[in-house]
Amino acid sequence: MKSKRLHKSEGYVFVIFMCCVLQTILTAPLPDLHGLSNCDLYITADNTTQELKCSIQTGQVLDYRRVRGWTALQSTGTFSVHITCNGGSLHMPWPFKAKHVVALQVNGCKLFGFLSEMTQQQSVEDELRTLMLYKTTIVIPFADMYALRNNLDRIPRDTDCGQVTLEKLVLRDVHYDLQMTPEDRDRMSPIVHNTSIGHDAALLPTKSPCVFPNLKYVDESGSRKTGQYHLKLLPDYSVFPKLEVYNMSRNELSHIPDFFRYLHSDKYPSLRQLDFSNNILHSFEFEIPKNVKTCTLEKVDLHNNRIAFIPKETTDTLQNIGTILVDLRENPLRCTCELKDLRVYLEAQYRKSANMTRQLISEVTCSLRSAFHGTMDQVSLLNSGFDKKCG
């Protein structure tokens, strides 16, 4: 009996040993091929998931074209590429196409060479489904931007549209550093001074729409803050038949971009949630759809803006549609008769909503002057009696 138990124990040790060996093999560093010595390849046992993880330290530069070249040599499987910069930088031309790469995540990097291939004909098939950039600065020399502006007609169609195979796009806290020499500043014209980097509808010839057939989720939070320059990776002349969620929060926006003013558009017929929270909007600038049957929108998040009131015609339309919830928490709404119709709309939304949404609605407040102290108090719009004297 002792020998059998000992044999069984040895079997456990052998299994554990083999698992450790297998794990070591599956997470072994890549050989120094094509400059990828700062990357590791992780492969699951069934070979279904391959993750290329790169860590770029201070003083190091990773050229994404080397990643592109390496994945092109692989005969099987697809790859998720994760690049983290710890003081290092990344050379990465747009669009970020690479054979067999279906997911790409970049975190904390300074990104160079963005415009370097904009006028080149693309030879790599687009396979990317998920693109996520976090806390990334895209550095663009003024000379590159100026040259591109003067050659917009040379941008190939597939480059102009970008990554049309995407299902999810996250550009969170992405910023743009336009680098200018004194000579650049001297020759910069007023037209260029007011031009956005990227797709400018006024400068581009008329083109057919770029169609993103599978894109469902876009997050551009914290990435369009006020400044002279910003980047549009999704052209204004795009169509998103399956887009459900668009997040434009934390962008210091004082006005709604024209692309989103009409809440039900043929450009995004499946949109369910639109987030413009934590901006500096002063009014409700959307055009609300009149046809209830074609409206898929469920929520417009406007919390933490500077909206003081909502027009009666807007609340009447929202009330008639009945399916759109507007989140107005943390706005400087004033408890006046102008809010009477808004209160009716919120009460109707409260009655038909689940507990979590009810909590959200009950937190909408307005400012009311105290009859005893003369101070402005924040009171619940649902529970206050400010409208009792309204006609």
mmCIF file of C-alpha atoms in Angstrom:
data_model
loop_
_atom_site.group_PDB
_atom_site.id
_atom_site.type_symbol
_atom_site.label_atom_id
_atom_site.label_comp_id
_atom_site.label_asym_id
_atom_site.label_seq_id
_atom_site.Cartn_x
_atom_site.Cartn_y
_atom_site.Cartn_z
ATOM 1 C CA MET A 1 0.000 0.000 0.000
ATOM 2 C CA LYS A 2 2.854 2.314 0.804
ATOM 3 C CA SER A 3 4.457 1.744 -2.564
ATOM 4 C CA LYS A 4 1.186 2.490 -4.361
ATOM 5 C CA ARG A 5 0.681 5.715 -2.462
ATOM 6 C CA LEU A 6 4.258 6.694 -3.155
ATOM 7 C CA HIS A 7 3.782 5.941 -6.852
ATOM 8 C CA LYS A 8 0.619 8.056 -6.910
ATOM 9 C CA SER A 9 2.414 10.913 -5.175
ATOM 10 C CA GLU A 10 5.211 10.719 -7.693
ATOM 11 C CA GLY A 11 2.569 10.928 -10.411
ATOM 12 C CA TYR A 12 1.268 14.188 -8.949
ATOM 13 C CA VAL A 13 4.798 15.585 -8.839
ATOM 14 C CA PHE A 14 5.336 14.575 -12.459
ATOM 15 C CA VAL A 15 2.075 16.262 -13.550
ATOM 16 C CA ILE A 16 2.937 19.440 -11.662
ATOM 17 C CA PHE A 17 6.419 19.400 -13.165
ATOM 18 C CA MET A 18 5.063 18.969 -16.694
ATOM 19 C CA CYS A 19 2.538 21.778 -16.159
ATOM 20 C CA CYS A 20 5.332 24.083 -15.068
ATOM 21 C CA VAL A 21 7.424 23.125 -18.095
ATOM 22 C CA LEU A 22 4.431 23.655 -20.394
ATOM 23 C CA GLN A 23 3.675 27.039 -18.846
ATOM 24 C CA THR A 24 7.310 28.058 -19.284
ATOM 25 C CA ILE A 25 7.200 27.078 -22.926
ATOM 26 C CA LEU A 26 3.962 28.888 -23.564
ATOM 27 C CA THR A 27 5.152 32.169 -22.031
ATOM 28 C CA ALA A 28 8.752 32.081 -23.208
ATOM 29 C CA PRO A 29 10.229 35.353 -24.554
ATOM 30 C CA LEU A 30 10.386 35.711 -28.303
ATOM 31 C CA PRO A 31 13.778 35.350 -29.905
ATOM 32 C CA ASP A 32 15.292 38.622 -31.056
ATOM 33 C CA LEU A 33 13.533 38.585 -34.414
ATOM 34 C CA HIS A 34 12.755 41.828 -36.208
ATOM 35 C CA GLY A 35 13.566 43.929 -33.141
ATOM 36 C CA LEU A 36 10.957 42.334 -30.842
ATOM 37 C CA SER A 37 13.300 41.500 -27.968
ATOM 38 C CA ASN A 38 11.126 43.538 -25.553
ATOM 39 C CA CYS A 39 8.045 41.434 -26.342
ATOM 40 C CA ASP A 40 6.776 38.112 -24.975
ATOM 41 C CA LEU A 41 4.408 35.689 -26.655
ATOM 42 C CA TYR A 42 1.705 33.996 -24.593
ATOM 43 C CA ILE A 43 -0.155 31.050 -26.113
ATOM 44 C CA THR A 44 -2.929 28.985 -24.565
ATOM 45 C CA ALA A 45 -2.624 25.205 -24.569
ATOM 46 C CA ASP A 46 -5.289 24.817 -27.252
ATOM 47 C CA ASN A 47 -3.526 27.440 -29.388
ATOM 48 C CA THR A 48 -6.713 29.501 -29.638
ATOM 49 C CA THR A 49 -5.302 32.653 -28.061
ATOM 50 C CA GLN A 50 -1.961 34.222 -28.871
ATOM 51 C CA GLU A 51 -1.022 37.425 -27.064
ATOM 52 C CA LEU A 52 2.027 39.454 -27.982
ATOM 53 C CA LYS A 53 2.848 41.637 -24.970
ATOM 54 C CA CYS A 54 5.470 44.362 -25.351
ATOM 55 C CA SER A 55 6.872 46.562 -22.585
ATOM 56 C CA ILE A 56 8.822 49.606 -23.784
ATOM 57 C CA GLN A 57 11.158 51.064 -21.186
ATOM 58 C CA THR A 58 12.771 54.510 -20.977
ATOM 59 C CA GLY A 59 15.079 55.097 -23.925
ATOM 60 C CA GLN A 60 13.539 52.296 -26.000
ATOM 61 C CA VAL A 61 11.553 52.661 -29.231
ATOM 62 C CA LEU A 62 9.330 49.940 -30.666
ATOM 63 C CA ASP A 63 8.615 50.142 -34.389
ATOM 64 C CA TYR A 64 5.157 48.676 -34.999
ATOM 65 C CA ARG A 65 6.177 47.902 -38.559
ATOM 66 C CA ARG A 66 8.383 45.178 -37.069
ATOM 67 C CA VAL A 67 5.355 43.719 -35.310
ATOM 68 C CA ARG A 68 3.532 43.887 -38.629
ATOM 69 C CA GLY A 69 6.413 42.077 -40.336
ATOM 70 C CA TRP A 70 6.613 39.393 -37.639
ATOM 71 C CA THR A 71 2.902 38.542 -37.631
ATOM 72 C CA ALA A 72 2.927 38.358 -41.441
ATOM 73 C CA LEU A 73 5.446 35.494 -41.212
ATOM 74 C CA GLN A 74 3.213 33.419 -38.917
ATOM 75 C CA SER A 75 1.289 30.705 -40.718
ATOM 76 C CA THR A 76 -1.540 29.999 -38.262
ATOM 77 C CA GLY A 77 -3.733 31.697 -35.679
ATOM 78 C CA THR A 78 -4.534 35.297 -34.840
ATOM 79 C CA PHE A 79 -2.895 37.671 -32.383
ATOM 80 C CA SER A 80 -3.838 40.191 -29.720
ATOM 81 C CA VAL A 81 -1.082 42.789 -29.349
ATOM 82 C CA HIS A 82 -0.668 44.667 -26.045
ATOM 83 C CA ILE A 83 1.914 47.473 -25.931
ATOM 84 C CA THR A 84 2.696 49.305 -22.684
ATOM 85 C CA CYS A 85 5.180 52.164 -22.519
ATOM 86 C CA ASN A 86 7.073 52.742 -19.293
ATOM 87 C CA GLY A 87 8.956 55.801 -20.492
ATOM 88 C CA GLY A 88 9.563 54.411 -23.985
ATOM 89 C CA SER A 89 7.928 55.388 -27.274
ATOM 90 C CA LEU A 90 6.267 53.801 -30.266
ATOM 91 C CA HIS A 91 6.601 54.360 -34.024
ATOM 92 C CA MET A 92 3.173 53.532 -35.413
ATOM 93 C CA PRO A 93 1.807 54.642 -38.820
ATOM 94 C CA TRP A 94 -1.946 54.930 -39.353
ATOM 95 C CA PRO A 95 -3.889 52.827 -40.162
ATOM 96 C CA PHE A 96 -2.688 50.126 -37.761
ATOM 97 C CA LYS A 97 -3.189 47.207 -40.131
ATOM 98 C CA ALA A 98 -1.189 44.016 -39.585
ATOM 99 C CA LYS A 99 -1.776 40.502 -40.857
ATOM 100 C CA HIS A 100 -3.354 38.146 -38.275
ATOM 101 C CA VAL A 101 -3.723 40.974 -35.670
ATOM 102 C CA VAL A 102 -7.357 41.145 -34.505
ATOM 103 C CA ALA A 103 -6.894 43.163 -31.294
ATOM 104 C CA LEU A 104 -4.501 45.999 -30.465
ATOM 105 C CA GLN A 105 -4.095 47.821 -27.153
ATOM 106 C CA VAL A 106 -1.644 50.680 -26.520
ATOM 107 C CA ASN A 107 -1.214 52.153 -23.042
ATOM 108 C CA GLY A 108 0.797 55.159 -21.854
ATOM 109 C CA CYS A 109 2.810 55.678 -25.029
ATOM 110 C CA LYS A 110 4.184 58.560 -27.046
ATOM 111 C CA LEU A 111 3.305 57.651 -30.600
ATOM 112 C CA PHE A 112 5.425 58.860 -33.527
ATOM 113 C CA GLY A 113 5.167 58.410 -37.296
ATOM 114 C CA PHE A 114 1.373 58.542 -37.321
ATOM 115 C CA LEU A 115 1.089 60.341 -40.683
ATOM 116 C CA SER A 116 4.101 58.704 -42.327
ATOM 117 C CA GLU A 117 2.107 56.295 -44.530
ATOM 118 C CA MET A 118 -1.057 58.310 -45.151
ATOM 119 C CA THR A 119 -0.446 58.737 -48.894
ATOM 120 C CA GLN A 120 0.810 55.191 -49.480
ATOM 121 C CA GLN A 121 -1.344 52.509 -51.050
ATOM 122 C CA GLN A 122 -2.145 49.903 -48.383
ATOM 123 C CA SER A 123 -1.083 46.334 -49.137
ATOM 124 C CA VAL A 124 -2.033 44.742 -45.790
ATOM 125 C CA GLU A 125 -5.529 43.337 -45.387
ATOM 126 C CA ASP A 126 -7.510 44.853 -42.522
ATOM 127 C CA GLU A 127 -8.302 42.266 -39.819
ATOM 128 C CA LEU A 128 -8.431 44.434 -36.685
ATOM 129 C CA ARG A 129 -11.628 44.036 -34.640
ATOM 130 C CA THR A 130 -10.664 45.744 -31.361
ATOM 131 C CA LEU A 131 -8.550 48.902 -31.064
ATOM 132 C CA MET A 132 -7.880 50.520 -27.680
ATOM 133 C CA LEU A 133 -5.583 53.476 -27.002
ATOM 134 C CA TYR A 134 -5.240 54.638 -23.385
ATOM 135 C CA LYS A 135 -3.344 57.664 -22.038
ATOM 136 C CA THR A 136 -1.489 58.026 -25.310
ATOM 137 C CA THR A 137 0.018 61.131 -26.913
ATOM 138 C CA ILE A 138 0.218 61.225 -30.698
ATOM 139 C CA VAL A 139 3.174 63.404 -31.697
ATOM 140 C CA ILE A 140 2.828 65.057 -35.114
ATOM 141 C CA PRO A 141 5.525 67.305 -36.615
ATOM 142 C CA PHE A 142 3.985 70.383 -38.192
ATOM 143 C CA ALA A 143 5.839 69.684 -41.445
ATOM 144 C CA ASP A 144 4.104 66.284 -41.722
ATOM 145 C CA MET A 145 0.671 67.774 -41.085
ATOM 146 C CA TYR A 146 1.271 70.612 -43.534
ATOM 147 C CA ALA A 147 2.488 68.220 -46.242
ATOM 148 C CA LEU A 148 -0.553 65.988 -45.745
ATOM 149 C CA ARG A 149 -2.920 68.937 -45.954
ATOM 150 C CA ASN A 150 -1.479 69.798 -49.351
ATOM 151 C CA ASN A 151 -1.833 66.208 -50.572
ATOM 152 C CA LEU A 152 -5.300 65.230 -49.389
ATOM 153 C CA ASP A 153 -6.230 64.071 -52.873
ATOM 154 C CA ARG A 154 -3.443 61.473 -52.705
ATOM 155 C CA ILE A 155 -4.831 59.687 -49.641
ATOM 156 C CA PRO A 156 -6.007 56.222 -50.777
ATOM 157 C CA ARG A 157 -9.588 55.238 -50.058
ATOM 158 C CA ASP A 158 -8.698 52.425 -47.628
ATOM 159 C CA THR A 159 -6.362 54.730 -45.687
ATOM 160 C CA ASP A 160 -8.930 57.526 -45.583
ATOM 161 C CA CYS A 161 -11.590 55.270 -44.057
ATOM 162 C CA GLY A 162 -9.125 53.631 -41.674
ATOM 163 C CA GLN A 163 -9.978 50.451 -39.763
ATOM 164 C CA VAL A 164 -13.392 49.548 -41.184
ATOM 165 C CA THR A 165 -13.309 46.013 -39.708
ATOM 166 C CA LEU A 166 -13.510 47.323 -36.133
ATOM 167 C CA GLU A 167 -16.141 46.088 -33.699
ATOM 168 C CA LYS A 168 -14.880 48.122 -30.724
ATOM 169 C CA LEU A 169 -12.909 51.388 -30.671
ATOM 170 C CA VAL A 170 -11.586 52.999 -27.479
ATOM 171 C CA LEU A 171 -9.623 56.273 -27.620
ATOM 172 C CA ARG A 172 -9.544 57.183 -23.941
ATOM 173 C CA ASP A 173 -7.401 60.119 -22.825
ATOM 174 C CA VAL A 174 -5.662 60.338 -26.184
ATOM 175 C CA HIS A 175 -4.009 63.693 -26.881
ATOM 176 C CA TYR A 176 -2.168 65.297 -29.760
ATOM 177 C CA ASP A 177 1.129 67.148 -29.674
ATOM 178 C CA LEU A 178 1.717 69.269 -32.774
ATOM 179 C CA GLN A 179 5.430 70.026 -32.755
ATOM 180 C CA MET A 180 6.499 73.256 -34.448
ATOM 181 C CA THR A 181 9.873 74.864 -35.056
ATOM 182 C CA PRO A 182 10.235 78.673 -35.138
ATOM 183 C CA GLU A 183 10.379 78.405 -38.938
ATOM 184 C CA ASP A 184 7.103 76.464 -38.922
ATOM 185 C CA ARG A 185 5.397 79.175 -36.894
ATOM 186 C CA ASP A 186 6.573 81.881 -39.283
ATOM 187 C CA ARG A 187 5.066 80.188 -42.315
ATOM 188 C CA MET A 188 1.880 78.891 -40.712
ATOM 189 C CA SER A 189 -1.132 80.448 -42.467
ATOM 190 C CA PRO A 190 -4.437 81.296 -40.702
ATOM 191 C CA ILE A 191 -6.168 78.553 -42.692
ATOM 192 C CA VAL A 192 -3.836 75.889 -41.363
ATOM 193 C CA HIS A 193 -4.001 77.424 -37.898
ATOM 194 C CA ASN A 194 -7.717 76.599 -37.729
ATOM 195 C CA THR A 195 -7.552 73.184 -39.380
ATOM 196 C CA SER A 196 -8.134 69.948 -37.495
ATOM 197 C CA ILE A 197 -5.613 67.222 -38.057
ATOM 198 C CA GLY A 198 -7.175 64.357 -39.929
ATOM 199 C CA HIS A 199 -10.389 64.280 -41.959
ATOM 200 C CA ASP A 200 -11.617 67.775 -42.803
ATOM 201 C CA ALA A 201 -14.834 67.712 -44.807
ATOM 202 C CA ALA A 202 -14.256 71.240 -46.119
ATOM 203 C CA LEU A 203 -10.907 70.285 -47.620
ATOM 204 C CA LEU A 204 -11.641 66.800 -48.896
ATOM 205 C CA PRO A 205 -13.339 66.121 -52.220
ATOM 206 C CA THR A 206 -16.831 64.642 -52.134
ATOM 207 C CA LYS A 207 -16.554 60.949 -51.328
ATOM 208 C CA SER A 208 -18.864 58.030 -50.791
ATOM 209 C CA PRO A 209 -19.386 57.134 -47.116
ATOM 210 C CA CYS A 210 -16.957 54.963 -45.188
ATOM 211 C CA VAL A 211 -19.001 52.030 -43.891
ATOM 212 C CA PHE A 212 -18.086 50.376 -40.582
ATOM 213 C CA PRO A 213 -20.384 47.330 -40.838
ATOM 214 C CA ASN A 214 -19.600 45.742 -37.448
ATOM 215 C CA LEU A 215 -18.630 48.644 -35.168
ATOM 216 C CA LYS A 216 -20.850 48.544 -32.056
ATOM 217 C CA TYR A 217 -18.952 50.490 -29.381
ATOM 218 C CA VAL A 218 -16.953 53.744 -29.522
ATOM 219 C CA ASP A 219 -15.339 55.468 -26.527
ATOM 220 C CA GLU A 220 -13.626 58.813 -27.172
ATOM 221 C CA SER A 221 -13.796 60.025 -23.571
ATOM 222 C CA GLY A 222 -11.179 62.591 -22.615
ATOM 223 C CA SER A 223 -9.798 62.696 -26.159
ATOM 224 C CA ARG A 224 -11.355 65.739 -27.840
ATOM 225 C CA LYS A 225 -10.585 68.396 -25.290
ATOM 226 C CA THR A 226 -10.546 71.985 -26.473
ATOM 227 C CA GLY A 227 -7.483 72.951 -28.428
ATOM 228 C CA GLN A 228 -6.417 73.960 -31.892
ATOM 229 C CA TYR A 229 -5.935 70.410 -33.106
ATOM 230 C CA HIS A 230 -7.585 67.060 -32.712
ATOM 231 C CA LEU A 231 -7.638 63.862 -34.681
ATOM 232 C CA LYS A 232 -10.601 62.127 -36.265
ATOM 233 C CA LEU A 233 -10.034 58.419 -36.771
ATOM 234 C CA LEU A 234 -13.677 58.078 -37.816
ATOM 235 C CA PRO A 235 -14.462 60.383 -40.767
ATOM 236 C CA ASP A 236 -17.587 62.546 -40.570
ATOM 237 C CA TYR A 237 -18.799 60.919 -43.794
ATOM 238 C CA SER A 238 -19.047 57.497 -42.120
ATOM 239 C CA VAL A 239 -21.960 55.112 -41.652
ATOM 240 C CA PHE A 240 -22.281 52.830 -38.620
ATOM 241 C CA PRO A 241 -25.218 50.437 -39.170
ATOM 242 C CA LYS A 242 -24.621 48.474 -35.918
ATOM 243 C CA LEU A 243 -23.279 51.190 -33.612
ATOM 244 C CA GLU A 244 -25.012 50.965 -30.210
ATOM 245 C CA VAL A 245 -22.892 53.002 -27.770
ATOM 246 C CA TYR A 246 -20.918 56.226 -28.318
ATOM 247 C CA ASN A 247 -19.070 57.840 -25.396
ATOM 248 C CA MET A 248 -17.933 61.465 -25.733
ATOM 249 C CA SER A 249 -17.653 62.278 -22.021
ATOM 250 C CA ARG A 250 -14.908 64.426 -20.438
ATOM 251 C CA ASN A 251 -14.062 66.371 -23.582
ATOM 252 C CA GLU A 252 -14.712 69.976 -22.453
ATOM 253 C CA LEU A 253 -17.322 70.309 -25.205
ATOM 254 C CA SER A 254 -19.454 73.458 -25.098
ATOM 255 C CA HIS A 255 -21.551 72.375 -28.099
ATOM 256 C CA ILE A 256 -22.747 69.093 -29.547
ATOM 257 C CA PRO A 257 -20.836 68.169 -32.738
ATOM 258 C CA ASP A 258 -23.064 68.359 -35.819
ATOM 259 C CA PHE A 259 -22.653 64.630 -36.421
ATOM 260 C CA PHE A 260 -24.681 63.873 -33.261
ATOM 261 C CA ARG A 261 -27.282 66.636 -33.259
ATOM 262 C CA TYR A 262 -29.985 64.455 -34.760
ATOM 263 C CA LEU A 263 -30.599 61.660 -32.267
ATOM 264 C CA HIS A 264 -31.826 59.214 -34.870
ATOM 265 C CA SER A 265 -29.826 59.227 -38.075
ATOM 266 C CA ASP A 266 -29.352 56.921 -41.023
ATOM 267 C CA LYS A 267 -25.658 57.104 -40.162
ATOM 268 C CA TYR A 268 -26.202 55.238 -36.877
ATOM 269 C CA PRO A 269 -29.680 53.640 -37.005
ATOM 270 C CA SER A 270 -28.991 51.222 -34.117
ATOM 271 C CA LEU A 271 -27.698 53.731 -31.539
ATOM 272 C CA ARG A 272 -28.951 52.967 -28.003
ATOM 273 C CA GLN A 273 -26.737 55.042 -25.684
ATOM 274 C CA LEU A 274 -25.067 58.413 -26.216
ATOM 275 C CA ASP A 275 -22.813 59.810 -23.483
ATOM 276 C CA PHE A 276 -21.946 63.514 -23.324
ATOM 277 C CA SER A 277 -21.532 63.638 -19.553
ATOM 278 C CA ASN A 278 -18.875 65.726 -17.806
ATOM 279 C CA ASN A 279 -18.658 68.382 -20.500
ATOM 280 C CA ILE A 280 -19.576 72.088 -20.427
ATOM 281 C CA LEU A 281 -22.821 72.021 -22.425
ATOM 282 C CA HIS A 282 -25.210 74.875 -21.648
ATOM 283 C CA SER A 283 -28.302 73.657 -23.480
ATOM 284 C CA PHE A 284 -30.040 70.642 -24.958
ATOM 285 C CA GLU A 285 -28.939 70.951 -28.593
ATOM 286 C CA PHE A 286 -30.234 67.685 -30.002
ATOM 287 C CA GLU A 287 -32.942 67.253 -32.604
ATOM 288 C CA ILE A 288 -35.280 64.535 -31.364
ATOM 289 C CA PRO A 289 -36.801 62.026 -33.799
ATOM 290 C CA LYS A 290 -40.526 62.317 -34.376
ATOM 291 C CA ASN A 291 -41.052 58.725 -35.561
ATOM 292 C CA VAL A 292 -41.227 56.548 -32.447
ATOM 293 C CA LYS A 293 -41.195 53.290 -34.410
ATOM 294 C CA THR A 294 -37.748 53.916 -35.897
ATOM 295 C CA CYS A 295 -36.132 55.232 -32.721
ATOM 296 C CA THR A 296 -33.746 52.782 -31.018
ATOM 297 C CA LEU A 297 -32.221 55.309 -28.609
ATOM 298 C CA GLU A 298 -32.638 54.478 -24.915
ATOM 299 C CA LYS A 299 -30.407 56.903 -23.006
ATOM 300 C CA VAL A 300 -28.713 60.275 -23.472
ATOM 301 C CA ASP A 301 -26.273 60.950 -20.633
ATOM 302 C CA LEU A 302 -25.874 64.681 -19.962
ATOM 303 C CA HIS A 303 -25.022 64.577 -16.277
ATOM 304 C CA ASN A 304 -22.489 67.074 -14.912
ATOM 305 C CA ASN A 305 -22.878 69.776 -17.547
ATOM 306 C CA ARG A 306 -24.111 73.385 -17.286
ATOM 307 C CA ILE A 307 -27.693 72.999 -18.468
ATOM 308 C CA ALA A 308 -30.123 75.310 -16.627
ATOM 309 C CA PHE A 309 -33.412 74.309 -18.271
ATOM 310 C CA ILE A 310 -34.951 72.152 -21.006
ATOM 311 C CA PRO A 311 -37.432 73.750 -23.479
ATOM 312 C CA LYS A 312 -41.064 72.648 -23.261
ATOM 313 C CA GLU A 313 -41.105 71.443 -26.881
ATOM 314 C CA THR A 314 -38.200 69.136 -26.078
ATOM 315 C CA THR A 315 -39.801 67.595 -23.000
ATOM 316 C CA ASP A 316 -43.109 67.228 -24.859
ATOM 317 C CA THR A 317 -41.384 65.273 -27.623
ATOM 318 C CA LEU A 318 -39.494 63.123 -25.118
ATOM 319 C CA GLN A 319 -42.752 62.449 -23.311
ATOM 320 C CA ASN A 320 -44.476 61.406 -26.538
ATOM 321 C CA ILE A 321 -41.668 59.039 -27.498
ATOM 322 C CA GLY A 322 -41.492 57.669 -23.971
ATOM 323 C CA THR A 323 -38.474 55.399 -24.535
ATOM 324 C CA ILE A 324 -35.574 57.871 -24.210
ATOM 325 C CA LEU A 325 -34.141 58.636 -20.772
ATOM 326 C CA VAL A 326 -32.127 61.853 -20.461
ATOM 327 C CA ASP A 327 -29.760 61.859 -17.480
ATOM 328 C CA LEU A 328 -29.665 65.420 -16.108
ATOM 329 C CA ARG A 329 -27.980 64.867 -12.760
ATOM 330 C CA GLU A 330 -25.458 67.471 -11.577
ATOM 331 C CA ASN A 331 -26.727 70.255 -13.827
ATOM 332 C CA PRO A 332 -27.591 73.779 -12.548
ATOM 333 C CA LEU A 333 -31.321 73.408 -13.192
ATOM 334 C CA ARG A 334 -33.406 76.195 -11.664
ATOM 335 C CA CYS A 335 -36.666 75.369 -9.866
ATOM 336 C CA THR A 336 -38.931 77.569 -11.969
ATOM 337 C CA CYS A 337 -42.149 76.994 -13.860
ATOM 338 C CA GLU A 338 -40.039 76.361 -16.956
ATOM 339 C CA LEU A 339 -39.171 72.960 -15.451
ATOM 340 C CA LYS A 340 -42.768 71.882 -14.898
ATOM 341 C CA ASP A 341 -42.896 69.858 -18.115
ATOM 342 C CA LEU A 342 -39.495 68.326 -17.415
ATOM 343 C CA ARG A 343 -40.785 67.142 -14.070
ATOM 344 C CA VAL A 344 -43.808 65.502 -15.741
ATOM 345 C CA TYR A 345 -41.470 63.718 -18.154
ATOM 346 C CA LEU A 346 -39.189 62.484 -15.338
ATOM 347 C CA GLU A 347 -42.156 61.268 -13.293
ATOM 348 C CA ALA A 348 -43.330 59.203 -16.262
ATOM 349 C CA GLN A 349 -39.841 57.758 -16.699
ATOM 350 C CA TYR A 350 -39.660 56.975 -12.980
ATOM 351 C CA ARG A 351 -42.912 55.005 -13.003
ATOM 352 C CA LYS A 352 -41.855 52.729 -15.860
ATOM 353 C CA SER A 353 -38.220 52.207 -14.803
ATOM 354 C CA ALA A 354 -36.368 49.573 -12.795
ATOM 355 C CA ASN A 355 -34.832 50.377 -9.403
ATOM 356 C CA MET A 356 -31.395 51.389 -10.676
ATOM 357 C CA THR A 357 -32.838 53.837 -13.194
ATOM 358 C CA ARG A 358 -35.286 55.155 -10.584
ATOM 359 C CA GLN A 359 -32.340 55.997 -8.348
ATOM 360 C CA LEU A 360 -30.754 57.927 -11.212
ATOM 361 C CA ILE A 361 -33.944 59.905 -11.875
ATOM 362 C CA SER A 362 -34.491 60.703 -8.201
ATOM 363 C CA GLU A 363 -31.006 62.277 -8.046
ATOM 364 C CA VAL A 364 -31.899 64.986 -10.588
ATOM 365 C CA THR A 365 -31.990 68.238 -8.595
ATOM 366 C CA CYS A 366 -32.812 71.896 -9.127
ATOM 367 C CA SER A 367 -31.821 74.980 -7.143
ATOM 368 C CA LEU A 368 -34.537 76.588 -4.998
ATOM 369 C CA ARG A 369 -34.197 79.679 -2.843
ATOM 370 C CA SER A 370 -34.886 78.936 0.809
ATOM 371 C CA ALA A 371 -37.832 80.894 2.218
ATOM 372 C CA PHE A 372 -36.168 81.065 5.647
ATOM 373 C CA HIS A 373 -32.485 81.704 4.938
ATOM 374 C CA GLY A 374 -32.514 83.164 1.436
ATOM 375 C CA THR A 375 -29.880 80.662 0.308
ATOM 376 C CA MET A 376 -30.042 78.483 -2.789
ATOM 377 C CA ASP A 377 -30.704 74.860 -1.874
ATOM 378 C CA GLN A 378 -30.511 71.777 -4.081
ATOM 379 C CA VAL A 379 -33.764 69.831 -3.963
ATOM 380 C CA SER A 380 -34.980 66.741 -5.769
ATOM 381 C CA LEU A 381 -36.878 67.708 -8.893
ATOM 382 C CA LEU A 382 -39.333 64.869 -8.275
ATOM 383 C CA ASN A 383 -39.999 65.591 -4.612
ATOM 384 C CA SER A 384 -39.999 69.387 -4.464
ATOM 385 C CA GLY A 385 -43.208 71.412 -4.661
ATOM 386 C CA PHE A 386 -41.825 74.336 -6.659
ATOM 387 C CA ASP A 387 -44.424 73.941 -9.424
ATOM 388 C CA LYS A 388 -47.557 74.126 -7.253
ATOM 389 C CA LYS A 389 -48.083 77.778 -8.141
ATOM 390 C CA CYS A 390 -47.419 77.252 -11.847
ATOM 391 C CA GLY A 391 -50.352 77.452 -14.204
#
